[in-house]
Coordinates of C-alpha atoms in Angstrom, one line a residue:
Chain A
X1 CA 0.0 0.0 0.0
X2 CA 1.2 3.6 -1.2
X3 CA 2.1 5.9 1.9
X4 CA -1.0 8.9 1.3
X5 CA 1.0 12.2 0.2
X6 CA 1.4 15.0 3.2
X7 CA -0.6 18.3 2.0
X8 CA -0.3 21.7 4.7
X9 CA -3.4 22.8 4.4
X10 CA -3.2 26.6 5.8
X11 CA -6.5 28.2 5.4
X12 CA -8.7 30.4 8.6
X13 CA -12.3 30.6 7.4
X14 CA -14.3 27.6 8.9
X15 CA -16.5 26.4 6.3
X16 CA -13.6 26.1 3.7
X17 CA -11.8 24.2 6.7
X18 CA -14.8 21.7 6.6
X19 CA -15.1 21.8 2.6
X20 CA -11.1 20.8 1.9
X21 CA -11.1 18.3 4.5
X22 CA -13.6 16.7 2.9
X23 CA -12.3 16.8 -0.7
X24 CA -9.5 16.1 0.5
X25 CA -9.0 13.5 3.3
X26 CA -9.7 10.5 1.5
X27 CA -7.1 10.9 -0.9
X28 CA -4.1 12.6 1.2
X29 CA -2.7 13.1 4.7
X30 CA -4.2 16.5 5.6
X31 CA -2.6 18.8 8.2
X32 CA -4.3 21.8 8.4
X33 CA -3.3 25.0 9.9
X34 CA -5.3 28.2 10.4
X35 CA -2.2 30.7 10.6
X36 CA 0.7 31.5 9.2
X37 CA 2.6 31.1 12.7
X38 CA 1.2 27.7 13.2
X39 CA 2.1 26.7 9.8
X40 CA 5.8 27.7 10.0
X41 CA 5.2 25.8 13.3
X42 CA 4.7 22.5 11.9
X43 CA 7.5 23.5 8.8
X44 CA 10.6 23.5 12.0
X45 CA 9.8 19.8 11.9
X46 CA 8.2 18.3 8.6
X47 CA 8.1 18.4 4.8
X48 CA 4.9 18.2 3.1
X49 CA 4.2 17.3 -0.3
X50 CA 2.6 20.3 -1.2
X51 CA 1.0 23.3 0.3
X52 CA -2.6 24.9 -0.8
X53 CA -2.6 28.5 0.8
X54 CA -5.3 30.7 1.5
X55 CA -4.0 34.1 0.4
X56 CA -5.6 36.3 3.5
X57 CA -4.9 34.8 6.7
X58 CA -5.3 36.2 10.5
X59 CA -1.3 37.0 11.0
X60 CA -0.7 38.5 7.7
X61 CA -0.9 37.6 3.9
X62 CA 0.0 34.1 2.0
X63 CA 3.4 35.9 0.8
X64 CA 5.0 36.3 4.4
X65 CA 4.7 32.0 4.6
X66 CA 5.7 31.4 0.7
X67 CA 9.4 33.8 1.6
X68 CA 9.6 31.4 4.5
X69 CA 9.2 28.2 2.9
X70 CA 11.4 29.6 0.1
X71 CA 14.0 30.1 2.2
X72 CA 13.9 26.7 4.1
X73 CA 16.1 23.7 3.2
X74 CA 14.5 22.1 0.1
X75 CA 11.4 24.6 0.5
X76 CA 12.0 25.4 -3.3
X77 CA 11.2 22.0 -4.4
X78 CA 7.4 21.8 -2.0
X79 CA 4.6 23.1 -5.3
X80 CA 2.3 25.8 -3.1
X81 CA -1.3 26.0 -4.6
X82 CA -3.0 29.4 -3.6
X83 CA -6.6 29.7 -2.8
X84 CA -8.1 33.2 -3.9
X85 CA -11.1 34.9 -4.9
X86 CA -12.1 35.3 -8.7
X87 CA -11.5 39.2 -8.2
X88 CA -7.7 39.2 -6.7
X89 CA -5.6 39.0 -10.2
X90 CA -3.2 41.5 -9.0
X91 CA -2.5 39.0 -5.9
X92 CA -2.5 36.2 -8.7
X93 CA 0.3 38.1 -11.2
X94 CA 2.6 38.8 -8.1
X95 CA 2.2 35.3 -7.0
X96 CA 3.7 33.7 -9.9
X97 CA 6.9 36.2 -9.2
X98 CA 6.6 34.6 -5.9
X99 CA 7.1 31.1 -6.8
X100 CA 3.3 29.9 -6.5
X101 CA 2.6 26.8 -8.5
X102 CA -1.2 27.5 -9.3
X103 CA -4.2 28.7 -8.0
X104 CA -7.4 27.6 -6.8
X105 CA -10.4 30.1 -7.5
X106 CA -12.9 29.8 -4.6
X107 CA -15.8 29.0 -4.5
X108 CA -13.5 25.7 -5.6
X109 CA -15.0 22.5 -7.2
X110 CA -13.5 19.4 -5.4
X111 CA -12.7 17.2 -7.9
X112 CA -10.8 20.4 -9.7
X113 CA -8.8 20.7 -6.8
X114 CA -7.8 17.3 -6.1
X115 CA -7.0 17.0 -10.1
X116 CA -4.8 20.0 -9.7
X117 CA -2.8 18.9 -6.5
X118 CA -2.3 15.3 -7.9
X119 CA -1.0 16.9 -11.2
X120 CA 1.6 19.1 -9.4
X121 CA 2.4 16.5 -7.0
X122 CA 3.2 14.3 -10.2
X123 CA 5.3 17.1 -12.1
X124 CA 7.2 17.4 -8.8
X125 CA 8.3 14.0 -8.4
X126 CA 9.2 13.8 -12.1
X127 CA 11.8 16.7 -11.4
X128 CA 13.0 15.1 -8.8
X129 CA 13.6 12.0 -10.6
X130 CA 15.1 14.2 -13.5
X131 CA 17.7 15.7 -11.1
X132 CA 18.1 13.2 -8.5
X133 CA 19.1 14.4 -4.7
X134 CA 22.8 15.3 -6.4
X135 CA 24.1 16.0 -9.8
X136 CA 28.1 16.6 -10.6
X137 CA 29.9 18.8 -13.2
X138 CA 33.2 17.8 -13.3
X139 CA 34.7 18.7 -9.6
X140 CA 31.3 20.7 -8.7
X141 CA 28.7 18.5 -6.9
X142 CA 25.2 20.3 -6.5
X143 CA 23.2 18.6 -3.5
X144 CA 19.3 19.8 -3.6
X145 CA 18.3 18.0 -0.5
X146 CA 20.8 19.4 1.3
X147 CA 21.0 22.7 -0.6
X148 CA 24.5 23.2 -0.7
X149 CA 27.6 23.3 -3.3
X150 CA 30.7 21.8 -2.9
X151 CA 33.7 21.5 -5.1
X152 CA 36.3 19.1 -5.1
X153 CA 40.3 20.5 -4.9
X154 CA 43.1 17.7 -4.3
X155 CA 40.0 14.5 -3.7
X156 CA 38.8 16.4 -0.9
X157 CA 35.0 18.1 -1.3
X158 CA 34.1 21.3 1.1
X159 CA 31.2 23.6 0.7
X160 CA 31.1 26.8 -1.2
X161 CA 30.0 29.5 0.7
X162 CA 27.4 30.8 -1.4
X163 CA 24.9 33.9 -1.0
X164 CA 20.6 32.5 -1.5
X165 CA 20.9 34.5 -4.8
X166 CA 24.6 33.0 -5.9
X167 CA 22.9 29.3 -5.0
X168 CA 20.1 29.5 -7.2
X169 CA 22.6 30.9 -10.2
X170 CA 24.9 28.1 -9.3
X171 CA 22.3 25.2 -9.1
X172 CA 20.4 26.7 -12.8
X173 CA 23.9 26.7 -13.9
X174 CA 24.6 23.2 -12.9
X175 CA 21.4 22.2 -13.4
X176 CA 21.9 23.2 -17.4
X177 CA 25.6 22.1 -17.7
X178 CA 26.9 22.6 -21.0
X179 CA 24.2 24.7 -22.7
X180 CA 24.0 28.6 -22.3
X181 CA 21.5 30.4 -19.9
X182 CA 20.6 33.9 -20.9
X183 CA 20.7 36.3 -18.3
X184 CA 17.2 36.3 -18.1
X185 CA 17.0 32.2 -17.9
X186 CA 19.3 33.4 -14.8
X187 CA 17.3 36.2 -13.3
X188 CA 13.7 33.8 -13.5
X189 CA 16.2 31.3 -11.6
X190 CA 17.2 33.5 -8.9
X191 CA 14.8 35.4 -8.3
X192 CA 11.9 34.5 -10.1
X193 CA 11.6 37.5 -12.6
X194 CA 13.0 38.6 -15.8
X195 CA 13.6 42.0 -15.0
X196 CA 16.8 42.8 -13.5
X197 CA 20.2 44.9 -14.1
X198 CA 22.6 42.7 -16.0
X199 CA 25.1 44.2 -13.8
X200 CA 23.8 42.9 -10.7
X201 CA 24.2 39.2 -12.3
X202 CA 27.5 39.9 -13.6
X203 CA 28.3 41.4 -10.2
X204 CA 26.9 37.5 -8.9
X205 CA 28.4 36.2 -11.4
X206 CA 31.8 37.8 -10.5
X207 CA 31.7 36.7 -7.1
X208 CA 30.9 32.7 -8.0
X209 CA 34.3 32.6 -10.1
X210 CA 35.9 33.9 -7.6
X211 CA 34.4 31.3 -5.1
X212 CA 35.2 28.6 -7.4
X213 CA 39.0 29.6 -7.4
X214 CA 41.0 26.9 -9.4
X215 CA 37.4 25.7 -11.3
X216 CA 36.8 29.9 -11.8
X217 CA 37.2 28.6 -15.7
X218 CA 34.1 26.1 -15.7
X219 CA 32.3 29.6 -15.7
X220 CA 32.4 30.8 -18.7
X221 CA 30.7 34.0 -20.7
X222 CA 29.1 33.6 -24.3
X223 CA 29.0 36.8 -25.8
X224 CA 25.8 38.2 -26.4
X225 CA 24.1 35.2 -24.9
X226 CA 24.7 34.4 -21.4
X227 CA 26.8 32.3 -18.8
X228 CA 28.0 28.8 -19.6
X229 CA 29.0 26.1 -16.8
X230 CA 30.6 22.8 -18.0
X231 CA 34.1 21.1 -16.9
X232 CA 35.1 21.6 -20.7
X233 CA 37.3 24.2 -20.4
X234 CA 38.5 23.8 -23.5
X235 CA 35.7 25.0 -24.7
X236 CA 35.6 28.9 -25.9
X237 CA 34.8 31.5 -23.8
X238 CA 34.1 34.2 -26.1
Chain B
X1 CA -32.0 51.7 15.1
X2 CA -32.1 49.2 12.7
X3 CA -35.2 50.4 11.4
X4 CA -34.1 54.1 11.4
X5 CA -31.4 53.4 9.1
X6 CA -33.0 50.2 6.9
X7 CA -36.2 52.8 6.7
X8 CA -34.5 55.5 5.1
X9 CA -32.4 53.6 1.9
X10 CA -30.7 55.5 -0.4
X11 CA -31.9 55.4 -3.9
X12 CA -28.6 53.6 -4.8
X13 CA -29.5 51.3 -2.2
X14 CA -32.7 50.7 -3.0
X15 CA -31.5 50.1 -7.5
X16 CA -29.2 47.7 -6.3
X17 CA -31.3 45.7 -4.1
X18 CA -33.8 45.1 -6.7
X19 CA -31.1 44.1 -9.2
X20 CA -29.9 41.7 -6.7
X21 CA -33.5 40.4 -5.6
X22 CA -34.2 40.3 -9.3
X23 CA -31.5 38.3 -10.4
X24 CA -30.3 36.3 -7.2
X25 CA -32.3 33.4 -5.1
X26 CA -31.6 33.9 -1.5
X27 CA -30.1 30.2 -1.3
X28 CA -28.5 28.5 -4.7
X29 CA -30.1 25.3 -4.8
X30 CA -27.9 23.5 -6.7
X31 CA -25.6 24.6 -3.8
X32 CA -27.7 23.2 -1.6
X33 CA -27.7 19.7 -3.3
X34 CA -23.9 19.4 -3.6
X35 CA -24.0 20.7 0.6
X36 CA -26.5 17.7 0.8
X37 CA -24.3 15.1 -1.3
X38 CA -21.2 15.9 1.1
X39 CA -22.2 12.8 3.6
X40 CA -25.4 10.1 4.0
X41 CA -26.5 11.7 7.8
X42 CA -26.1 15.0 6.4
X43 CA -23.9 16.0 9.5
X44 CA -21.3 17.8 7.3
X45 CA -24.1 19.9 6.2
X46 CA -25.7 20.6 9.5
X47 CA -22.5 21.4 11.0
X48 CA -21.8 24.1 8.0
X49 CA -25.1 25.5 9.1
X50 CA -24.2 25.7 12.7
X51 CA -21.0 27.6 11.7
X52 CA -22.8 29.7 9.3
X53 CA -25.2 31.1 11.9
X54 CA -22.2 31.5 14.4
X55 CA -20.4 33.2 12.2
X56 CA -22.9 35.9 10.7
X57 CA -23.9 36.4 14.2
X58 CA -20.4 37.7 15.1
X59 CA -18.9 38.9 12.2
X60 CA -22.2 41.9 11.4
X61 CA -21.7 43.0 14.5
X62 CA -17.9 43.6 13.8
X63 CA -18.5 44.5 10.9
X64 CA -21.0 47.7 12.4
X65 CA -18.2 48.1 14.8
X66 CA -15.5 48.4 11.8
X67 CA -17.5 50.7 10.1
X68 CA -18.5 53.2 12.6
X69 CA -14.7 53.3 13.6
X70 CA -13.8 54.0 10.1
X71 CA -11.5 51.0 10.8
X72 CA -11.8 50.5 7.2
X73 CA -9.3 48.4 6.1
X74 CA -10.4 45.7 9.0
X75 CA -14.1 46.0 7.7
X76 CA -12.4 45.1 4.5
X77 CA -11.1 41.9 5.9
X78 CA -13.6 40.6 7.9
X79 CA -15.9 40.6 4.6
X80 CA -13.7 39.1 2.5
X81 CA -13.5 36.5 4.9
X82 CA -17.4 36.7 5.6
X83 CA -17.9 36.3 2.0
X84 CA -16.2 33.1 1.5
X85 CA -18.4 31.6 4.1
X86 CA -21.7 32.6 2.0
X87 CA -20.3 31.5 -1.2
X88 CA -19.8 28.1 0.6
X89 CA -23.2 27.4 1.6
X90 CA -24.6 29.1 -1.2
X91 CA -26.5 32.1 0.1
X92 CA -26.4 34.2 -3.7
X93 CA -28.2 37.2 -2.2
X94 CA -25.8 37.5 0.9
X95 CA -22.9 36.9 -1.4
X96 CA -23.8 39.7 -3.4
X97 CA -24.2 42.2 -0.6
X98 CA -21.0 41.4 0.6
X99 CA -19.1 42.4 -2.6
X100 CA -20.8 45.4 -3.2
X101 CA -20.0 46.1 1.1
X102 CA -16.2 45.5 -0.3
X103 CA -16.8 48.2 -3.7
X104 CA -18.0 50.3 -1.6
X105 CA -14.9 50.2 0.9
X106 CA -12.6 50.2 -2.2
X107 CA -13.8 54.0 -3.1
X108 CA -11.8 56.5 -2.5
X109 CA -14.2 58.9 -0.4
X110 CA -16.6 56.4 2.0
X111 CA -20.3 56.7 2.6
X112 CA -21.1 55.6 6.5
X113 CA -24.1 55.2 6.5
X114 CA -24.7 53.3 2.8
X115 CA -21.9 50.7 4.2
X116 CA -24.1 50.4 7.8
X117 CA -27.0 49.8 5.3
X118 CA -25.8 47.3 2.9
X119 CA -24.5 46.0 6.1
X120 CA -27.7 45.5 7.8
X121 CA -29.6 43.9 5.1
X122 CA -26.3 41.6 4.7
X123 CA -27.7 40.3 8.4
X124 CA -31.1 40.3 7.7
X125 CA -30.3 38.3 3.9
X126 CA -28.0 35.9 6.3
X127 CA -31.1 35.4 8.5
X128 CA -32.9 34.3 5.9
X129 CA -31.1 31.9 3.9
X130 CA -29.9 30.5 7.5
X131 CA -33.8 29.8 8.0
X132 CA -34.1 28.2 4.2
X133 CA -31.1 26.0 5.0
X134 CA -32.1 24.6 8.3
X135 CA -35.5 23.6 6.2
X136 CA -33.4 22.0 3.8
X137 CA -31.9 20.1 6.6
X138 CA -35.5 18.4 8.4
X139 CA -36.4 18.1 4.7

């Protein structure tokens, strides 16, 4: 028998408790919280499969818990499902600059939102089964469980000591090795939109060579395209 | 005083009310049906009710309190909320009150006592489809 998949469940108005329960518990392990506070509670000590947020919530708004799980270890990989009102689009076009998966217009139809969560739930294990837990570039070694970079110098591996924004160029980097990311691939990657300074990346950019000292070279620029990692360094940097 | 402001409705009041009376039931009953479907003993749907009453009762009153405050922005989240609740067990006419209670706290300059009004007959339109639904539940 399948172990049920873990859904957060972080929604204050009791009817729509009572409603999501019911579409809901017979196909996953609910927890449910009814602030943000509790939520990030229950985040200190477990990963769910996926969280379905209600945007407006007693101790502030849906963004305040989607930084937070952002920022926890592997919290970039959990798909988070908003609930909102039909009338909310400007909540809806920041949210996908937020790093929300999709939204759930109430009043929601339960088979919808069941369909919805076992589709995202689906296309998140598939990445994960893309990427695996680790994935190595020639002496690089990204870790996505763990979140963390290391590089290999004379057989021994130690951890780059990365910035949140230098990770996520890092890990798109690695993720991509050997084909060119634009700089806006890179800015969607790091901080989930494509507007940005292209000094501020190469400034990032900067700042990873120099991290990666005697692998500095795996970096390389494309001219008028982008940034290139791979362990070819033969390869021209033009 | 209830009665002294319900009696004296404001002509924009008194268009949009008969637009909504027009146009909405005071309980959706295909709402009611799906409410009805959700278990065999129906105590999914009598407990809904139960919170539905509890919560109207306390959240006009907060509401009232809010507005005379011109605690605005609180009025405008206690509705919101509110409104999810009548969308849920399908009370149309309620439902619309409540969005044009969150228009009218969207505009730039505020009118007391048409926001007091609209949210009045919200309680009384509450009262009712809470009476319709509790028939739907000895039916």
């Amino acid at each position: 028998m399948s172990t049920m998949r873990k859904i957060l469940v972080v929604e204050d108005e009791p009817t729509c408790q009572i409603l999501l329960t019911q579409a809901l518990a017979f196909k996953f392990n609910i927890e449910l919280s009814t602030t943000i506070n509790r939520a990030k509670d229950f985040l200190q000590s477990e990963r769910p499969d996926l969280i379905l947020l209600d945007f407006y919530l007693p101790d502030g708004d849906a963004f305040d818990l989607i930084q937070h799980v952002k920022n926890l270890e592997n919290g970039n990989s959990i798909p988070i499902i908003l609930l909102t009102q039909a009338s909310e689009t400007k909540i809806k076009v920041r949210s996908f600059s937020e790093g929300v998966y999709d939204f759930i217009t109430k009043p929601f139809d339960p088979a919808e939102l069941v369909a919805r969560i076992q589709s995202h739930l689906l296309r998140s294990d598939e990445i994960k089964s893309i990427y695996g837990s680790t994935q190595q570039v020639g002496d690089l070694e990204l870790d996505i469980e763990a979140k963390k970079i290391t590089l290999k110098i004379a057989g021994q591996f130690s951890e780059l000591s990365l910035s949140p924004i230098e990770y996520k160029i890092l890990q798109c980097l690695i993720q991509n090795a050997g084909k060119v990311r634009t700089r806006e691939q890179i800015a969607v990657a790091a901080w989930r939109r494509q507007f940005f300074q292209s000094r501020t990346i190469d400034r990032h950019i900067s700042s990873i060579r120099k991290k990666l000292g005697p692998r500095a070279g795996y970096l390389q620029t494309v001219s008028q395209g982008g940034y290139r990692l791979t362990n070819n360094e033969s390869e021209a940097s033009v | 005083m209830i009665s002294e402001i319900t009696n004296n409705l404001s002509n924009e009041i008194t268009l949009f009310l008969n637009q909504v009376y027009l146009n909405y039931p005071p309980i959706n009953q295909e709402k009611i049906k799906e409410l009805r479907k959700l278990d065999a003993t129906l105590a999914i749907f009598a407990k809904l009710i139960k919170i539905f009453h509890t919560e109207y009762t306390k959240r006009i009153p907060e509401m009232i309190g809010f507005c005379v405050a011109g605690e605005y922005e609180n009025l405008g989240q206690v509705i919101h909320r509110f409104k999810s609740t009548t969308y849920n067990l399908g009370a149309s006419r309620a439902v619309e009150i409540a969005k044009q209670i969150e228009l009218a706290i969207h505009k730039e300059s505020k009118n007391e006592l048409y926001l007091k009004q609209l949210i009045i007959l919200l309680e009384q339109e509450c009262a009712i489809a809470h009476e319709i639904l509790v028939s739907h539940l000895v039916d």
